[in-house]
Coordinates of C-alpha atoms and ligand atoms in Angstrom, one line a residue:
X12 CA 101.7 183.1 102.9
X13 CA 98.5 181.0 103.2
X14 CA 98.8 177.8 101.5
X15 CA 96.8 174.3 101.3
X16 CA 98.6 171.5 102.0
X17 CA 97.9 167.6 101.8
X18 CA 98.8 166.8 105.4
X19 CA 98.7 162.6 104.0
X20 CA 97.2 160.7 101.3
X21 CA 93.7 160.5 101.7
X22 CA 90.6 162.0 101.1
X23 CA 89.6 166.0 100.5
X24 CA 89.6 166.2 104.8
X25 CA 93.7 165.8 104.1
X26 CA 93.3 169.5 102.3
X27 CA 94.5 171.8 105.5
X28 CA 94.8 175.4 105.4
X29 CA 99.2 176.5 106.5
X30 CA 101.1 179.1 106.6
X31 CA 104.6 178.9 104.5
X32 CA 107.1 181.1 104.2
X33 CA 107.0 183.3 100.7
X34 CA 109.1 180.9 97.7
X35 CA 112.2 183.1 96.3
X36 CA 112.6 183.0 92.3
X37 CA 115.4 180.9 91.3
X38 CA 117.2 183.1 88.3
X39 CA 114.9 181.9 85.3
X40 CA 111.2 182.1 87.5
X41 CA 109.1 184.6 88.2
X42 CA 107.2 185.3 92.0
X43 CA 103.3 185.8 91.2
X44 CA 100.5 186.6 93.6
X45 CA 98.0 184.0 93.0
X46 CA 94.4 185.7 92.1
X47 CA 92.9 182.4 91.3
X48 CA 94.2 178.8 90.9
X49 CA 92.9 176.4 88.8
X50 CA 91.7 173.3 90.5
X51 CA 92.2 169.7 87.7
X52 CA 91.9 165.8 88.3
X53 CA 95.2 165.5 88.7
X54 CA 95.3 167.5 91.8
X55 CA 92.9 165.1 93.2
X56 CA 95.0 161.9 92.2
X57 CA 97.9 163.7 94.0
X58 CA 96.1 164.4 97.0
X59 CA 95.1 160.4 96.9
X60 CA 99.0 159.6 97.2
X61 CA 98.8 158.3 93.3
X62 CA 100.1 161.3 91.3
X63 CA 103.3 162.4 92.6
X64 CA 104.5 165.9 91.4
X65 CA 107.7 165.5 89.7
X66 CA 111.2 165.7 91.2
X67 CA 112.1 169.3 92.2
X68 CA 108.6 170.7 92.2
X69 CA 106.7 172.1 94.9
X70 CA 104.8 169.6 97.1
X71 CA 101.7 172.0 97.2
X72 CA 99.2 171.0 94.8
X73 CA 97.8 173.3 92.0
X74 CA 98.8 173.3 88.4
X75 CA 97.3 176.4 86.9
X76 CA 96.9 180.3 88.4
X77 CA 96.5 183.5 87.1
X78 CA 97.8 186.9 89.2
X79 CA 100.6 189.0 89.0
X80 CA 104.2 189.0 88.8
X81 CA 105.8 190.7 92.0
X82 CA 109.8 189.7 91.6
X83 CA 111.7 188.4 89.1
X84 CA 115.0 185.8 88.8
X85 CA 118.3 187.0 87.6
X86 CA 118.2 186.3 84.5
X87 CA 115.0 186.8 83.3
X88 CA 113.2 188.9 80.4
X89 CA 110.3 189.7 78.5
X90 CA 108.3 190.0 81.6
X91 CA 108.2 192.6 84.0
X92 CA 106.8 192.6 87.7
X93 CA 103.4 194.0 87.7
X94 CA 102.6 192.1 84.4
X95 CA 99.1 190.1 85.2
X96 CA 100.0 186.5 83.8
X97 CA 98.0 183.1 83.7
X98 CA 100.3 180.2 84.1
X99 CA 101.2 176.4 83.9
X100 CA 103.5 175.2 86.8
X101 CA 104.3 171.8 88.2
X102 CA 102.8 172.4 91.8
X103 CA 102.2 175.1 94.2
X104 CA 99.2 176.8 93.1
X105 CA 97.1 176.6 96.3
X106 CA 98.7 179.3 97.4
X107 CA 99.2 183.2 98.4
X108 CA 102.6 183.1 96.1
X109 CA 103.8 180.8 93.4
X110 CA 107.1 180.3 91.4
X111 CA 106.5 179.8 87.7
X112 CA 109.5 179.4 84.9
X113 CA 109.5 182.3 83.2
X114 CA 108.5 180.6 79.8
X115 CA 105.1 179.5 81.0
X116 CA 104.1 183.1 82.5
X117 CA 101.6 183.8 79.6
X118 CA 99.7 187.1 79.2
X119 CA 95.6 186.5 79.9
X120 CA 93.8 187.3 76.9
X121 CA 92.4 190.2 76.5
X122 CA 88.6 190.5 78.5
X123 CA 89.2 187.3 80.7
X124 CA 88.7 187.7 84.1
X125 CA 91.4 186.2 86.5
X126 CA 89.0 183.1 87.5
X127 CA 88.7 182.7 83.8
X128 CA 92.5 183.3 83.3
X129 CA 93.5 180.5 86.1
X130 CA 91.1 177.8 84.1
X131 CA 93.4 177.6 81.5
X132 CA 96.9 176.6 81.0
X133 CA 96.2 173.4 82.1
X134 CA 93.4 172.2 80.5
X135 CA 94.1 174.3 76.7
X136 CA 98.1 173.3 76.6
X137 CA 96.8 169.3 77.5
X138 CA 94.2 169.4 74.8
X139 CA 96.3 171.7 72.4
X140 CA 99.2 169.0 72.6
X141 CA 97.3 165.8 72.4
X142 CA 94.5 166.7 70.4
X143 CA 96.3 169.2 67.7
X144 CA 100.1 167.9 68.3
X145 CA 99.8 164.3 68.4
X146 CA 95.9 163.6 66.8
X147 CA 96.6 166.2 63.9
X148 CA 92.9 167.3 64.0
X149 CA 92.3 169.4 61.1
X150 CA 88.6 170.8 59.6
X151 CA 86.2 168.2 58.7
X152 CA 87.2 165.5 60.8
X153 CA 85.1 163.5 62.6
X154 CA 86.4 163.9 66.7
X155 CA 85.4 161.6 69.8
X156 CA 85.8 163.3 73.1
X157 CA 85.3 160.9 76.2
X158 CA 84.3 162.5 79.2
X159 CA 82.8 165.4 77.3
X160 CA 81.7 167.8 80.2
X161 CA 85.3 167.9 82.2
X162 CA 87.2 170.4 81.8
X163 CA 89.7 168.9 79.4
X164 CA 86.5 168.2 77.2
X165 CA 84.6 171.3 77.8
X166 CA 87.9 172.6 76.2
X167 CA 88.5 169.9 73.7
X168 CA 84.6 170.3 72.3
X169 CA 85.2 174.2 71.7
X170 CA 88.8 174.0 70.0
X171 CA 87.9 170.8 68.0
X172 CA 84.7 172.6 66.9
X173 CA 86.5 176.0 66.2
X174 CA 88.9 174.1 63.8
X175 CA 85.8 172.9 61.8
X176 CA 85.8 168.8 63.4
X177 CA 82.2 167.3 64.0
X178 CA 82.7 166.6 67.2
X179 CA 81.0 163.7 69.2
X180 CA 81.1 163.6 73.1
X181 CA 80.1 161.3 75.7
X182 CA 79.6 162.1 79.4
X183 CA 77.5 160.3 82.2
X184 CA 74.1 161.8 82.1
X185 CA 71.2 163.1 79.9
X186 CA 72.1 166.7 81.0
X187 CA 75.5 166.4 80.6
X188 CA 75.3 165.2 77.2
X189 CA 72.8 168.1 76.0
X190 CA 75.4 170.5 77.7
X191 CA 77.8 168.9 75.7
X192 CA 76.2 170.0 72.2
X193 CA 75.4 173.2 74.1
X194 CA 79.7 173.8 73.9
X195 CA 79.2 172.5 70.0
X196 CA 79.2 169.3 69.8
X197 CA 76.7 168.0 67.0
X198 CA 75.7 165.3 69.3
X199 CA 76.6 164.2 73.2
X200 CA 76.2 160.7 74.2
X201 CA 74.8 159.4 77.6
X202 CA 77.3 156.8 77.9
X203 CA 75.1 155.1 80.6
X204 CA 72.1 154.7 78.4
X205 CA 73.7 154.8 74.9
X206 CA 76.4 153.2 73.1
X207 CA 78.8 155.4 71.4
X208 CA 79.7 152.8 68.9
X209 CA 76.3 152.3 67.7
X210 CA 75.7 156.0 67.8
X211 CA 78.0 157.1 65.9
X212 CA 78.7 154.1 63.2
X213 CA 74.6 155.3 62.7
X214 CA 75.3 158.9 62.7
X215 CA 78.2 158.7 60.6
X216 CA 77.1 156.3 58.3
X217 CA 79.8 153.7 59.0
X218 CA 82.4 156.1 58.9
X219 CA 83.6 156.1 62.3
X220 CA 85.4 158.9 63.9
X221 CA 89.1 159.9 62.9
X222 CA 90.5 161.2 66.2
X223 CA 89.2 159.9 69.6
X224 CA 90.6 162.1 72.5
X225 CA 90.2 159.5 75.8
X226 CA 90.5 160.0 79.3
X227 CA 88.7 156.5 80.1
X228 CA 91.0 153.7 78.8
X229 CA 89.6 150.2 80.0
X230 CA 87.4 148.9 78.7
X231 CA 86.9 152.0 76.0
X232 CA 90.1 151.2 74.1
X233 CA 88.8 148.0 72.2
X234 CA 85.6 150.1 71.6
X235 CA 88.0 153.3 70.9
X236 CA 89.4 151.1 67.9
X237 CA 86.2 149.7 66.9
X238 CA 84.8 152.9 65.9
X239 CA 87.7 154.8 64.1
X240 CA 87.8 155.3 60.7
X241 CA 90.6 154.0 58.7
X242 CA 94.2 156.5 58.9
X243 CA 92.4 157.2 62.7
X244 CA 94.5 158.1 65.7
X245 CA 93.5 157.3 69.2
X246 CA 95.2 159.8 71.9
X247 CA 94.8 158.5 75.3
X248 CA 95.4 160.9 77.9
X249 CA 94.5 159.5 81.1
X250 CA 93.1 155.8 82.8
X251 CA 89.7 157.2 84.5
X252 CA 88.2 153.3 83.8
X253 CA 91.8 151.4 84.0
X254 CA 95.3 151.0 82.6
X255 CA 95.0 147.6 81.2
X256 CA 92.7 146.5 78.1
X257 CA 92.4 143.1 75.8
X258 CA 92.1 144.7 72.6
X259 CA 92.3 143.1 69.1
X260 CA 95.8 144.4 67.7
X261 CA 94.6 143.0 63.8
X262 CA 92.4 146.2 63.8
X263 CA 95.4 148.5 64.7
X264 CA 96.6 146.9 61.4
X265 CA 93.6 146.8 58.4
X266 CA 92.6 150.6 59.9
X267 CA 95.9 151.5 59.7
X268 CA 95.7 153.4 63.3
X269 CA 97.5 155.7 65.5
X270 CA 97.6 154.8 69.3
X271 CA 99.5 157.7 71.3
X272 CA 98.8 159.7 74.2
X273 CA 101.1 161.6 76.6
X274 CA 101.4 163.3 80.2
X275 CA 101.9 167.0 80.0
X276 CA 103.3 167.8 84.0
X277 CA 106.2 165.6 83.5
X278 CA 107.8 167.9 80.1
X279 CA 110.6 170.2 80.7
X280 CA 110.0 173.7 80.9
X281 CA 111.4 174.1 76.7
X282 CA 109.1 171.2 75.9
X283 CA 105.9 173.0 77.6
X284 CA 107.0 176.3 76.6
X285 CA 106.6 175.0 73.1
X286 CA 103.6 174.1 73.8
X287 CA 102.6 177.6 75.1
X288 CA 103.8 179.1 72.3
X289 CA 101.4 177.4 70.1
X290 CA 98.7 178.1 72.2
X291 CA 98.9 182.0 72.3
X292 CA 99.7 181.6 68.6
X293 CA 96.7 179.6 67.8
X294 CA 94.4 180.0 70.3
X295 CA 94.8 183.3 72.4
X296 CA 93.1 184.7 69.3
X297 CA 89.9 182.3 69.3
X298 CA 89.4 183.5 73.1
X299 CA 89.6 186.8 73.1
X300 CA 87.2 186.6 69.7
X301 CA 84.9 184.8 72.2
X302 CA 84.6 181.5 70.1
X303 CA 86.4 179.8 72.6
X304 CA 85.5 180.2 76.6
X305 CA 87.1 178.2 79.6
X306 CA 83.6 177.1 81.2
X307 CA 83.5 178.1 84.8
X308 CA 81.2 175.6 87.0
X309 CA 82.1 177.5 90.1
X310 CA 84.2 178.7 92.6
X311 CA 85.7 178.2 96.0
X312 CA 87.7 180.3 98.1
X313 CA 91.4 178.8 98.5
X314 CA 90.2 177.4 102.2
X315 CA 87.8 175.6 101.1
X316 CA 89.5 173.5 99.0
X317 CA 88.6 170.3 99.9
X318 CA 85.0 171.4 98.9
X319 CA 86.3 172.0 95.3
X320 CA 87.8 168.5 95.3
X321 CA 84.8 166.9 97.0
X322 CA 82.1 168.6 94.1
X323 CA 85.1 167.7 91.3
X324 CA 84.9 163.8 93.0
X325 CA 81.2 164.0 92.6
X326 CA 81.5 164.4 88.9
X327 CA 78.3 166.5 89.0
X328 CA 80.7 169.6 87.8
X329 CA 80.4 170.5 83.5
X330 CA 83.9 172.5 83.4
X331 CA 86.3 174.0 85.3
X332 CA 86.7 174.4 89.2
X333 CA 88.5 177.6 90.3
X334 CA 90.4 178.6 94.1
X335 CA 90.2 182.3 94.5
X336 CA 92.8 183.7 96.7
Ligands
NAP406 N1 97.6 163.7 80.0 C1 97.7 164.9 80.5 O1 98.6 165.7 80.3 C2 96.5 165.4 81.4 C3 96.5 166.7 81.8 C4 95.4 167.2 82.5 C5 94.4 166.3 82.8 N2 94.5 165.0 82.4 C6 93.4 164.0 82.7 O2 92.2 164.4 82.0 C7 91.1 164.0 82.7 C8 90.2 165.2 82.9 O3 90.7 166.1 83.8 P1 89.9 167.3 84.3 O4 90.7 168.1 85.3 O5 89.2 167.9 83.2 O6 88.8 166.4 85.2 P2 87.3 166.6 85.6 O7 86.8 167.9 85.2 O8 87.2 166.2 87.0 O9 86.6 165.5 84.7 C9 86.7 164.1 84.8 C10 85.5 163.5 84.2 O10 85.8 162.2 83.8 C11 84.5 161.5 83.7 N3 84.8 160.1 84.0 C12 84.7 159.1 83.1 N4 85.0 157.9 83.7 C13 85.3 158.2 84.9 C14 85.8 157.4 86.0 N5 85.9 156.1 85.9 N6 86.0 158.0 87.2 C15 85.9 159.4 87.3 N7 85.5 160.2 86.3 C16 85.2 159.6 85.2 C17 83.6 162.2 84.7 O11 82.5 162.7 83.9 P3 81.2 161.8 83.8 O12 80.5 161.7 85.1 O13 80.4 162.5 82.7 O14 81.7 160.4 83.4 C18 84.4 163.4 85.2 O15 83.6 164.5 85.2 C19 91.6 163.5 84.1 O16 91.6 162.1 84.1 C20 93.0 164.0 84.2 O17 93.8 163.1 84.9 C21 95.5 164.5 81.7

């Protein structure tokens, strides 16, 4: 099968087209064809040599596909080969074939295309856990999403606005941020010529925001906890702008705040599967209603993947990158 490997840490030139011999199932995967493969930030940071995929996983990268089951393991059920899936897996994606635990081999909703399909198991189980899970985000909260036109927060904006938050988003241009309200945000910030703080202590009348969903870190986490509202939590789910802040811990205190955040890649297959369920429960049906869309930005074929990582390194992209195979 055709694959992309990263021949070394480096830049998108370390992308190189191989050929690999077709993975076997081990008794609780699947085999599926990859149609499409979603391309994430993560992918990028591996192919730099500073995201390593976890122990036992493949050393392809690629998170998120969508195609069709061809063999099964042993041992499993509930699926059957032919069935056209969308799924999360550890590594492997850019790929002809991919192994996937059988518990993370979801069905596409209903009226998405496979492109569509690969854009989300990544992106919707990462938001669904940290901004659901571990922010509690229920209607009529006020919601924060840094880095508003990624894919995590073209996703986060749609969900968080489907469950009834006002959502607030901040991205790194004028266009961006008007795309932002475009996906349902009642405002986007242009964090280059606008202060979030100020904009939204102003908008909200002092209130502040209850959940802030942050990719950024840095220098944003003081200014994270400056702006929540009291009983707020702050769910940090990457370091875009650095890993270390100087923050003033009193505030944690008066505010009575929540500082969490969390990885999803490095769960066990029960903990993500968990995870999956609860998106099919509670948001398969939001999709195929059409509230809820992954937001395609474009598309590469699978050999030109470095091109998908150089465009995702640009920023310029609002939403989701997809391989098709
Ligand atoms: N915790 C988890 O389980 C998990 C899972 C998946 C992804 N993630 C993280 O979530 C983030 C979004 O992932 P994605 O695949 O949606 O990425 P993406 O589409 O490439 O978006 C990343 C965006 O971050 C913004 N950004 C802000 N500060 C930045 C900086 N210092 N350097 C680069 N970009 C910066 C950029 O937009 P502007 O130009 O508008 O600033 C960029 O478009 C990534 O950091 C990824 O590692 C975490």
């Amino acid at each position: 099968m055709t694959v992309i490997e990263i021949a070394a840490p480096g830049g998108p030139e370390q992308l190189r087209t191989a050929v690999r011999p077709v993975p076997k199932p081990a008794e609780n995967e699947v085999l599926v064809r990859v149609e499409a493969a979603g391309v994430n930030r993560p992918d990028v940071m591996q192919r730099q040599g500073r995201y390593p995929p976890p122990a036992g996983a493949s050393d392809l990268p690629g998170m998120e596909i969508a195609g069709e089951i061809v063999q099964l393991g042993a041992k499993v059920s509930g699926v059957s080969v032919g069935n056209k899936v969308t799924a999360l897996l550890p590594g492997g994606g850019y790929a002809g074939y991919a192994i996937v635990a059988a518990p993370l081999a979801m069905p596409i909703p209903q009226g998405l295309s496979m492109v569509e399909a690969a854009a989300i198991p990544e992106t919707f189980l990462t938001v669904w856990t940290n901004l659901f899970e571990r922010g509690r985000c229920k209607a009529g909260d006020v919601v924060l999403i840094h880095g508003g036109t990624s894919g995590i927060g073209t996703t986060a904006i749609q969900l968080a606005k489907a469950w009834g938050a006002s959502v607030y988003a901040t991205a790194g241009s004028e266009k961006k941020a008007r795309a932002c309200e475009a996906l349902g945000a009642v405002r986007g910030i242009d964090y280059k010529t606008e202060d979030f703080v100020e904009v939204i202590r102003a908008a909200t009348k002092g209130y502040g925001v209850d959940i802030t969903l942050d990719m950024v870190a840095g220098t944003y986490v003081q200014r994270n906890l400056d702006i929540a509202a009291v009983e707020g939590r702050v769910v940090t789910i990457s370091l875009l702008g650095g890993s270390r802040a100087e923050i003033n811990v009193g505030m944690i205190l008066v505010k009575r705040l929540t500082l969490t955040g969390s990885t999803l890649r490095s769960r066990t297959v029960a903990q993500k599967a968990a995870v999956a369920d609860a998106v099919r429960e509670n948001v398969w049906p939001l999709i195929e209603s059409g509230e809820v869309r992954p937001v395609i930005f474009k598309t590469f074929p699978l050999a030109e993947a470095s091109e998908a990582h150089r465009l995702m390194e640009s920023s310029d992209h609002i939403g989701k990158i997809v391989l098709t195979v």
